[in-house]
XYZ file of N, CA, C and O in Angstrom:
752
model
N 103.796 167.575 50.283
C 103.076 168.745 51.118
C 103.660 167.420 52.717
O 103.600 167.108 53.742
N 104.505 166.570 52.206
C 104.806 165.105 52.458
C 105.716 166.168 53.902
O 106.263 166.657 53.925
N 105.951 165.120 55.140
C 106.203 166.286 56.076
C 104.989 166.682 57.776
O 105.466 167.432 58.207
N 103.836 167.288 56.377
C 103.255 168.474 56.913
C 102.056 167.826 57.961
O 101.822 168.676 59.286
N 101.922 166.268 58.469
C 101.468 166.499 59.585
C 102.460 165.971 60.982
O 103.159 166.496 60.681
N 101.549 166.633 62.066
C 101.848 166.725 63.054
C 102.912 165.509 63.775
O 103.782 165.615 64.032
N 102.001 164.113 63.383
C 102.531 163.285 63.433
C 104.075 162.408 63.661
O 103.501 163.092 62.290
N 105.366 161.752 64.453
C 106.249 162.066 63.525
C 106.113 160.062 62.606
O 104.484 159.157 63.183
N 106.314 158.908 61.804
C 105.839 158.456 60.636
C 105.387 157.139 61.333
O 104.786 156.762 60.887
N 106.569 157.071 62.690
C 106.727 155.808 63.774
C 105.204 155.492 64.467
O 104.521 154.351 64.290
N 104.468 156.515 64.127
C 102.685 156.790 64.416
C 101.534 157.001 63.987
O 100.779 157.297 64.678
N 102.178 156.856 62.717
C 100.931 157.396 61.489
C 100.586 156.115 61.737
O 100.407 154.741 61.575
N 99.261 156.103 61.756
C 98.034 155.526 62.353
C 96.787 155.559 61.093
O 95.914 154.544 60.966
N 97.212 157.224 60.529
C 96.325 157.123 59.202
C 96.402 158.094 58.617
O 97.574 158.676 58.596
N 96.500 158.139 57.181
C 96.460 158.712 55.897
C 95.946 159.076 55.626
O 94.858 157.998 55.020
N 95.518 160.802 54.732
C 94.628 160.564 53.076
C 96.178 161.186 52.284
O 96.612 161.623 52.662
N 95.951 160.055 50.822
C 97.023 160.366 50.305
C 96.320 160.778 48.890
O 95.571 160.118 48.417
N 96.261 161.919 47.994
C 96.300 161.942 47.055
C 97.748 160.849 46.191
O 98.736 161.429 46.197
N 96.838 160.774 44.854
C 97.160 159.444 44.252
C 97.591 159.954 42.601
O 96.385 160.653 42.389
N 97.443 159.740 41.872
C 98.367 160.196 40.651
C 97.445 158.570 39.786
O 97.609 158.120 40.492
N 97.375 159.149 38.673
C 96.681 157.837 37.340
C 97.605 155.980 37.492
O 97.126 155.381 37.138
N 98.924 156.504 37.699
C 100.002 155.398 38.252
C 99.647 155.195 39.883
O 99.881 153.728 39.834
N 99.203 155.171 40.401
C 98.813 155.275 42.026
C 100.068 155.481 42.590
O 99.979 154.868 43.783
N 100.832 156.782 42.247
C 102.078 157.319 43.199
C 100.677 158.091 43.771
O 100.662 158.279 43.797
N 102.169 158.039 45.288
C 101.264 158.674 46.523
C 102.047 160.891 45.202
O 102.912 160.197 45.699
N 101.733 161.439 45.415
C 101.612 162.364 45.417
C 101.610 163.661 46.596
O 102.781 164.542 46.599
N 100.917 163.824 47.563
C 100.921 164.526 48.636
C 100.264 163.862 49.557
O 99.575 162.812 49.393
N 100.513 163.265 51.169
C 99.312 162.862 51.821
C 99.855 163.596 53.452
O 100.094 164.428 53.330
N 98.458 163.388 53.664
C 98.508 164.145 55.025
C 98.422 162.839 56.755
O 96.870 161.523 55.917
N 99.477 162.445 57.269
C 98.843 162.183 58.077
C 98.475 162.081 58.994
O 98.326 163.262 59.643
N 98.120 160.906 60.032
C 97.264 161.537 61.291
C 97.271 160.578 62.445
O 98.094 159.308 61.754
N 97.450 161.084 63.576
C 96.355 159.784 64.012
C 95.093 159.097 64.506
O 94.738 160.628 64.912
N 94.832 158.151 63.768
C 93.520 158.245 64.011
C 92.689 157.209 64.839
O 92.821 155.533 65.287
N 92.394 157.052 66.547
C 91.141 156.455 67.559
C 90.284 156.597 67.430
O 90.587 157.885 68.421
N 89.113 156.378 66.473
C 87.590 157.531 66.386
C 86.820 156.835 67.310
O 87.069 155.552 67.796
N 85.811 156.901 68.380
C 85.082 156.948 69.297
C 84.325 156.238 67.598
O 84.004 155.419 68.682
N 83.851 156.176 66.324
C 82.754 155.807 65.804
C 83.638 156.142 64.548
O 84.001 157.080 64.065
N 83.608 155.379 63.803
C 83.018 155.443 62.117
C 82.035 155.069 61.841
O 81.520 153.665 61.926
N 81.062 156.545 60.903
C 79.807 156.196 60.465
C 79.960 155.306 58.987
O 80.959 155.326 58.020
N 79.045 154.148 58.963
C 79.296 153.956 57.291
C 77.903 154.034 57.013
O 76.934 153.369 57.341
N 78.173 154.504 55.485
C 76.882 154.934 55.514
C 76.913 153.984 53.971
O 77.105 154.742 52.899
N 75.989 152.790 53.158
C 76.073 152.594 52.090
C 73.846 152.290 51.497
O 73.208 152.868 52.134
N 74.110 153.485 50.331
C 73.469 154.240 49.629
C 73.161 154.357 48.224
O 74.503 153.642 47.652
N 71.921 154.395 47.557
C 72.456 154.654 45.992
C 72.001 155.550 45.634
O 71.843 156.731 45.944
N 72.939 156.167 44.022
C 73.133 157.340 44.072
C 72.168 158.034 43.930
O 70.750 157.273 43.554
N 71.599 159.287 43.850
C 70.278 159.661 43.744
C 69.992 159.839 42.365
O 69.122 160.179 42.018
N 70.802 159.837 41.651
C 70.307 159.895 40.153
C 70.052 158.347 39.793
O 69.108 158.316 37.982
N 69.034 157.605 40.762
C 68.256 156.213 40.227
C 69.378 155.032 39.376
O 68.441 154.696 39.022
N 70.248 155.360 39.840
C 71.359 154.062 39.352
C 70.984 153.025 39.187
O 71.059 151.986 39.428
N 70.215 152.793 41.153
C 69.563 151.266 41.258
C 69.164 150.639 40.513
O 69.125 149.223 40.269
N 68.051 151.557 39.320
C 67.548 150.590 37.740
C 68.182 150.672 36.659
O 67.602 149.217 36.375
N 69.690 150.516 37.112
C 70.410 150.170 35.669
C 71.347 149.151 36.243
O 72.502 148.962 35.882
N 71.332 148.246 37.693
C 72.224 147.551 38.076
C 73.418 148.201 38.141
O 73.895 147.034 38.769
N 73.408 149.675 39.094
C 74.677 149.882 39.679
C 75.038 149.387 40.972
O 73.559 149.864 41.428
N 76.078 149.266 41.124
C 76.092 149.111 42.823
C 75.702 150.355 44.089
O 76.102 151.459 43.526
N 75.022 150.356 44.804
C 75.070 150.742 45.870
C 76.312 151.728 45.742
O 77.330 150.956 46.160
N 76.691 152.953 46.903
C 77.683 153.798 46.964
C 77.997 153.507 48.692
O 77.119 153.363 49.334
N 78.828 153.424 49.003
C 79.247 153.591 50.281
C 80.431 155.152 50.995
O 81.272 155.474 50.269
N 79.642 155.656 51.623
C 80.317 156.149 52.567
C 80.817 156.267 54.619
O 80.006 155.962 55.092
N 82.276 156.968 54.508
C 83.095 157.214 55.862
C 82.647 158.053 56.330
O 83.486 158.605 55.517
N 82.780 158.451 57.941
C 82.166 159.572 58.443
C 83.271 159.610 59.668
O 83.183 158.185 60.370
N 83.910 160.292 60.282
C 84.464 160.142 61.325
C 85.119 160.954 61.826
O 85.396 162.491 61.273
N 85.469 161.466 62.887
C 85.665 162.914 63.360
C 87.195 162.897 63.381
O 87.681 161.144 64.430
N 88.406 163.521 63.393
C 89.441 163.474 63.993
C 89.497 165.087 64.340
O 89.343 165.697 64.132
N 90.861 164.673 65.418
C 90.928 165.595 65.758
C 92.779 166.093 66.216
O 93.374 165.496 65.525
N 92.895 167.231 65.646
C 93.602 167.881 65.496
C 94.630 168.545 66.848
O 94.371 169.710 67.151
N 96.035 168.356 66.846
C 96.118 169.072 68.317
C 97.289 169.337 68.772
O 98.550 168.587 68.130
N 98.763 170.832 68.846
C 99.806 171.320 68.810
C 100.037 171.070 70.501
O 101.504 171.004 70.278
N 99.756 170.765 71.416
C 99.685 170.423 72.690
C 100.359 170.057 73.409
O 102.186 170.134 73.625
N 101.239 168.657 71.942
C 102.544 167.785 72.065
C 104.094 168.592 71.721
O 105.107 168.406 72.208
N 103.271 168.823 70.216
C 104.319 169.992 70.312
C 105.426 170.580 70.425
O 106.829 170.798 70.194
N 104.146 171.403 71.498
C 104.431 173.185 71.668
C 105.499 173.037 72.890
O 105.993 173.604 73.434
N 105.010 171.479 74.017
C 106.020 171.000 75.731
C 107.576 170.607 74.310
O 108.352 171.158 75.398
N 108.383 170.530 73.740
C 109.540 170.626 72.025
C 109.336 171.487 71.648
O 109.543 171.396 70.020
N 109.061 172.538 71.671
C 109.781 174.164 70.331
C 110.072 173.978 70.029
O 110.556 174.816 68.431
N 112.099 173.888 70.207
C 112.890 173.008 69.100
C 112.484 172.396 68.522
O 113.327 172.435 66.886
N 111.967 172.089 68.722
C 111.567 170.283 67.427
C 110.162 171.080 66.985
O 110.029 170.098 65.639
N 109.736 171.742 67.279
C 108.659 172.227 66.102
C 108.890 173.662 66.274
O 107.248 174.130 66.734
N 109.493 173.494 65.814
C 109.295 175.556 65.778
C 108.271 176.549 65.080
O 107.916 177.184 65.088
N 107.694 175.324 63.769
C 106.676 175.804 62.824
C 104.893 176.412 63.770
O 103.936 176.681 63.399
N 104.954 175.462 65.269
C 103.674 175.466 65.447
C 103.534 176.667 66.194
O 102.863 177.396 66.391
N 104.942 177.155 67.104
C 105.142 178.139 67.469
C 104.758 179.658 67.076
O 104.298 180.099 67.358
N 105.026 179.093 65.529
C 104.394 180.867 64.370
C 103.166 179.890 63.964
O 103.243 182.037 63.602
N 103.377 178.704 63.777
C 101.169 178.803 63.142
C 100.184 178.371 63.275
O 99.785 177.964 63.302
N 100.815 177.536 64.693
C 100.390 176.438 64.815
C 99.608 174.934 64.654
O 100.594 174.850 63.597
N 98.423 174.910 63.935
C 98.011 173.914 63.568
C 97.307 174.157 62.185
O 96.835 173.670 61.525
N 97.772 175.598 61.976
C 97.166 175.842 60.455
C 97.616 175.605 59.629
O 97.466 174.857 57.966
N 99.046 175.245 59.166
C 99.121 174.378 58.044
C 98.543 172.665 58.119
O 98.705 172.172 56.594
N 98.451 172.308 59.804
C 97.516 170.912 58.557
C 96.619 171.408 58.313
O 95.978 170.739 57.505
N 96.071 172.242 59.010
C 94.638 172.343 58.428
C 93.970 172.439 57.056
O 93.274 172.120 56.131
N 95.218 173.312 56.136
C 95.388 173.352 55.275
C 95.527 172.943 53.888
O 94.809 172.079 53.071
N 97.079 171.907 54.751
C 97.010 170.610 54.028
C 95.488 169.565 54.037
O 95.900 169.130 52.605
N 94.795 169.298 54.680
C 93.531 168.359 54.591
C 93.212 169.422 53.911
O 92.152 168.321 53.299
N 92.555 170.305 54.122
C 91.304 171.220 53.228
C 91.818 171.311 51.739
O 90.844 171.177 51.246
N 93.035 171.149 51.490
C 93.709 170.640 49.945
C 92.941 169.606 49.114
O 92.808 169.385 47.910
N 92.945 168.713 50.447
C 92.777 166.902 49.834
C 90.503 167.103 49.094
O 90.304 166.230 48.797
N 90.292 168.790 49.480
C 88.594 168.443 49.021
C 88.700 169.745 47.946
O 87.604 169.608 47.622
N 89.739 170.916 47.408
C 90.479 171.473 46.757
C 90.066 170.532 45.468
O 90.769 170.091 44.652
N 89.062 171.212 44.050
C 88.858 170.475 42.822
C 90.609 170.528 42.203
O 91.488 171.951 42.287
N 91.010 169.379 41.814
C 92.570 168.957 41.177
C 92.541 169.961 39.768
O 93.503 171.048 39.831
N 91.673 169.486 38.823
C 91.326 170.741 37.853
C 90.242 170.616 37.481
O 89.387 170.007 38.001
N 90.218 171.029 35.958
C 88.091 171.274 35.392
C 88.111 170.143 34.079
O 89.549 169.929 34.083
N 87.239 170.126 34.809
C 86.487 169.251 33.771
C 86.965 169.285 32.097
O 85.973 170.453 32.202
N 87.600 168.965 31.089
C 87.066 169.800 29.544
C 84.985 169.542 29.083
O 85.260 168.939 29.799
N 85.523 170.869 28.825
C 83.770 170.565 28.035
C 83.874 169.578 27.325
O 85.139 168.922 25.846
N 82.821 168.928 27.184
C 82.420 167.888 26.620
C 81.601 167.627 25.277
O 82.503 167.523 24.091
N 80.564 167.999 25.333
C 79.717 168.288 23.869
C 79.091 169.438 24.314
O 78.758 169.363 25.335
N 77.784 170.614 23.575
C 77.206 170.903 23.522
C 75.695 170.926 24.430
O 75.390 171.360 24.980
N 76.121 168.993 24.052
C 74.447 168.278 24.894
C 74.714 168.369 26.544
O 73.664 168.422 26.432
N 75.955 168.756 26.863
C 75.589 168.278 28.100
C 75.935 169.779 28.755
O 77.699 169.836 29.212
N 75.243 170.096 28.967
C 76.347 171.405 29.908
C 76.416 172.195 31.200
O 76.956 172.525 31.199
N 75.836 170.449 31.422
C 76.514 169.933 33.068
C 77.531 169.904 32.731
O 78.299 169.851 34.011
N 78.797 169.834 31.886
C 79.758 169.638 32.203
C 80.244 170.711 32.308
O 81.575 170.456 32.830
N 80.146 171.337 31.492
C 81.127 172.503 31.667
C 81.881 172.886 32.221
O 80.657 173.738 33.598
N 82.884 173.331 32.681
C 83.247 174.224 33.799
C 83.900 173.261 35.239
O 83.952 173.565 36.112
N 83.148 171.555 35.442
C 82.769 171.190 36.881
C 84.336 170.941 36.887
O 85.243 170.607 35.954
N 85.100 170.966 37.816
C 85.524 170.503 38.032
C 85.725 168.842 39.483
O 85.197 168.540 39.936
N 86.775 168.407 39.129
C 87.202 166.819 38.786
C 87.411 166.794 40.735
O 88.420 167.945 40.931
N 87.042 166.054 41.322
C 87.239 166.152 42.723
C 88.578 165.378 43.089
O 88.793 163.890 41.805
N 89.474 165.405 43.660
C 91.374 164.259 43.665
C 90.810 163.062 44.249
O 89.650 163.224 45.283
N 91.025 162.900 43.494
C 91.022 160.947 43.691
C 92.172 160.475 45.195
O 93.531 161.014 45.035
N 91.656 160.489 46.474
C 92.365 160.230 47.691
C 92.127 158.810 47.943
O 92.105 157.923 47.077
N 93.199 158.421 48.313
C 93.171 156.769 48.978
C 93.060 156.936 50.381
O 93.977 157.535 51.499
N 92.097 156.530 51.576
C 92.350 156.311 52.959
C 93.509 155.078 53.637
O 92.649 153.863 53.278
N 93.626 156.016 54.070
C 94.627 154.408 54.477
C 95.081 154.724 56.530
O 94.880 155.467 57.052
N 94.429 153.786 56.832
C 94.226 153.190 58.358
C 94.730 152.248 58.928
O 93.815 150.810 58.342
N 95.501 152.367 59.636
C 96.460 150.992 59.945
C 96.831 149.584 59.642
O 97.361 150.036 58.573
N 96.463 148.574 59.498
C 96.798 147.379 58.489
C 95.262 146.921 57.738
O 95.533 145.959 57.047
N 94.420 148.213 57.773
C 93.780 147.791 56.923
C 93.091 148.219 55.513
O 94.511 148.974 54.954
N 93.043 147.560 54.540
C 93.342 147.897 52.922
C 92.965 149.777 52.648
O 92.002 149.548 53.226
N 93.929 149.729 51.850
C 93.893 151.003 52.077
C 92.444 151.359 50.536
O 91.609 150.107 50.051
N 91.862 152.304 50.749
C 90.451 152.494 50.121
C 90.172 153.936 48.905
O 90.748 154.628 49.836
N 90.485 153.597 47.780
C 90.406 155.269 47.096
C 89.146 155.677 47.195
O 87.828 155.157 47.334
N 89.305 157.104 47.753
C 87.757 157.327 48.430
C 87.917 158.839 47.645
O 88.607 159.281 47.018
N 86.744 159.823 47.946
C 86.608 160.984 46.698
C 86.583 161.684 48.775
O 85.655 161.087 49.579
N 86.915 163.128 48.582
C 86.759 163.800 50.082
C 85.672 164.180 49.906
O 85.448 165.862 49.331
N 84.526 164.097 50.658
C 82.882 165.128 49.915
C 82.396 165.740 50.858
O 81.965 166.940 50.799
N 82.943 165.821 52.261
C 82.448 167.087 53.083
C 83.431 167.272 54.405
O 84.036 166.492 54.745
N 84.026 168.211 54.681
C 85.139 168.824 55.472
C 84.174 169.364 56.333
O 84.483 170.929 56.357
N 83.841 170.100 57.824
C 83.952 170.430 58.616
C 84.632 170.765 60.124
O 84.937 169.799 60.806
N 84.885 171.968 59.937
C 85.945 171.723 60.493
C 85.903 173.335 62.102
O 85.455 174.094 61.494
N 86.293 172.327 63.060
C 85.946 173.842 64.539
C 87.387 173.956 65.231
O 88.105 172.813 65.722
N 87.713 174.832 65.107
C 88.065 175.087 65.417
C 88.499 175.545 67.544
O 87.797 177.151 67.450
N 89.403 175.242 68.302
C 88.569 175.289 69.584
C 89.537 176.172 70.151
O 89.769 176.557 71.574
N 90.865 176.142 70.029
C 91.653 175.996 70.989
C 93.194 177.281 70.532
O 93.482 176.937 68.930
N 93.061 178.634 70.854
C 94.646 179.345 69.978
C 94.968 179.814 70.850
O 95.094 179.924 71.914
N 96.247 180.776 69.610
C 97.530 181.072 70.225
C 97.270 182.856 71.159
O 96.365 183.158 70.374
N 98.103 183.413 71.529
C 97.942 185.019 71.830
C 98.177 185.480 70.261
O 97.431 186.686 69.747
N 98.768 185.138 69.255
C 98.611 185.557 67.941
C 97.191 184.937 67.265
O 96.892 184.978 65.997
N 96.489 184.312 67.617
C 95.091 183.840 67.001
C 94.770 182.385 66.315
O 94.307 182.329 65.098
N 96.546 181.866 66.282
C 97.224 180.669 65.567
C 95.927 179.888 66.217
O 96.685 179.232 67.089
N 95.582 178.103 65.827
C 94.667 177.420 66.068
C 95.139 176.453 66.125
O 97.145 175.713 66.011
N 95.407 175.610 68.100
C 96.752 175.233 68.655
C 95.731 173.580 68.605
O 95.988 172.973 68.857
N 93.828 173.624 68.381
C 93.341 172.456 68.641
C 92.470 172.658 67.552
O 91.283 173.497 68.140
N 91.468 171.601 66.878
C 90.924 171.599 66.333
C 89.658 170.412 66.013
O 90.706 169.089 66.513
N 88.903 170.350 65.621
C 88.223 168.715 65.317
C 88.123 168.742 63.951
O 86.805 169.884 63.747
N 88.031 167.984 63.250
C 87.441 167.705 61.805
C 86.207 167.026 61.759
O 86.748 165.941 61.607
N 84.994 167.496 60.566
C 84.425 165.767 60.656
C 84.753 165.615 59.762
O 84.472 166.338 58.395
N 85.134 164.573 59.354
C 85.343 164.604 57.286
C 84.202 162.998 56.835
O 84.070 162.123 58.133
N 83.976 163.412 55.897
C 83.266 162.097 55.136
C 84.196 162.159 54.182
O 83.774 163.095 53.349
N 84.116 160.388 53.924
C 84.795 159.703 52.439
C 83.973 159.478 51.430
O 83.066 158.535 52.378
N 83.268 159.760 50.403
C 82.979 158.454 49.409
C 83.741 157.512 48.748
O 84.449 157.890 48.280
N 83.102 156.289 49.157
C 84.323 155.130 48.545
C 84.442 154.627 47.184
O 83.334 154.596 46.772
N 85.078 155.015 46.384
C 85.118 154.961 45.254
C 85.294 153.055 44.917
O 85.587 152.164 45.409
N 84.499 153.313 43.891
C 84.400 151.896 43.080
C 84.959 151.877 41.831
O 84.874 152.385 41.295
N 85.194 150.254 41.186
C 86.416 149.889 39.871
C 84.907 150.762 38.490
O 84.596 151.300 37.925
N 83.279 151.109 39.888
C 82.229 150.928 37.815
C 82.065 152.482 38.579
O 80.770 152.801 37.532
N 82.991 153.744 39.508
C 82.587 154.701 40.000
C 83.023 155.860 38.724
O 83.556 155.380 38.196
N 82.164 156.213 37.941
C 81.889 157.175 37.106
C 82.906 157.783 36.811
O 83.811 158.217 35.825
N 83.798 158.738 38.065
C 84.217 159.882 38.003
C 85.665 159.160 38.536
O 86.643 159.943 38.623
N 85.996 158.057 38.095
C 86.868 156.952 39.344
C 87.991 157.164 37.596
O 87.582 156.638 36.641
N 89.389 156.918 37.992
C 89.780 157.239 36.993
C 91.548 156.222 38.002
O 92.795 156.644 38.347
N 91.631 155.558 38.777
C 92.373 154.612 39.803
C 92.398 153.146 39.418
O 91.360 152.524 38.924
N 93.816 152.938 39.628
C 94.448 151.717 38.831
C 93.393 151.058 40.614
O 95.212 151.213 41.264
N 92.623 150.373 40.437
C 92.341 148.773 42.092
C 93.794 148.193 42.985
O 93.569 148.536 43.467
N 94.091 147.948 41.496
C 95.150 146.649 41.780
C 96.600 147.321 42.692
O 97.000 147.549 43.747
N 96.832 148.877 41.857
C 98.052 149.871 42.605
C 98.063 149.649 43.744
O 98.539 150.517 44.760
N 96.305 150.524 44.411
C 95.865 150.856 45.902
C 95.749 150.177 46.611
O 96.559 149.866 47.978
N 96.624 148.845 46.110
C 96.232 147.680 46.925
C 97.566 147.648 47.976
O 98.380 147.216 48.912
N 98.981 148.424 47.167
C 99.672 148.221 47.768
C 100.577 149.666 48.360
O 101.612 149.301 49.008
N 99.428 150.212 48.163
C 99.312 151.646 49.601
C 99.992 151.409 50.162
O 100.168 152.606 51.197
N 99.669 150.594 51.003
C 99.679 150.290 52.349
C 100.992 150.430 52.777
O 101.624 151.221 53.435
N 102.006 150.045 51.975
C 103.470 149.986 52.250
C 103.961 151.156 51.729
O 105.342 151.800 52.325
N 103.783 151.755 50.442
C 104.432 153.592 50.457
C 104.006 154.222 51.811
O 105.092 154.710 52.217
N 102.563 154.186 51.779
C 102.544 154.529 53.850
C 103.365 154.198 54.418
O 104.199 155.007 54.730
N 103.806 153.384 54.685
C 104.117 153.142 55.875
C 105.723 152.627 55.925
O 106.751 153.454 56.427
N 106.255 153.484 54.470
C 107.717 154.699 54.358
C 107.585 155.968 54.202
O 108.654 156.419 54.280
N 106.779 156.796 54.766
C 106.220 158.030 54.231
C 107.325 158.607 55.839
O 106.840 158.094 57.193
């Protein structure tokens, strides 16, 4: 996915990056991010973990605007936008909510784990703020402007991320390596 974002690297303000267990960025989606609001929701997990001493969870949500208007002003530099609009960027963003692989069957007594998919582990990089390991838990996209071939030229995406903590049961992240990701992101 490297390079699929509309924004050049020097204007990169934020990114969602898929990371492997070693903390290496395997895919990324860069975007300009200057939201009017970022909503933070701190809550207890639904399974009653508050009684077990587990930490509360945090969710971040914001609106992301994807727009091809500037790229259309320089069609020689952006031939893909003329042909597909922002469809490749939308597909790249949507790939981060798709399961990365199926969870192996655990035991006969744990029927709920059978065939359950694993959410990809991502890192949310935003400016100079610390990189945060997250899951993309919700993505709501509204396409707003189209070319004559009905390729989207502008879209608003409402993104909801769940921040992972070292004690999160599904997390497979080396949190020390995550601290190095803003430097990797700056080189993208």
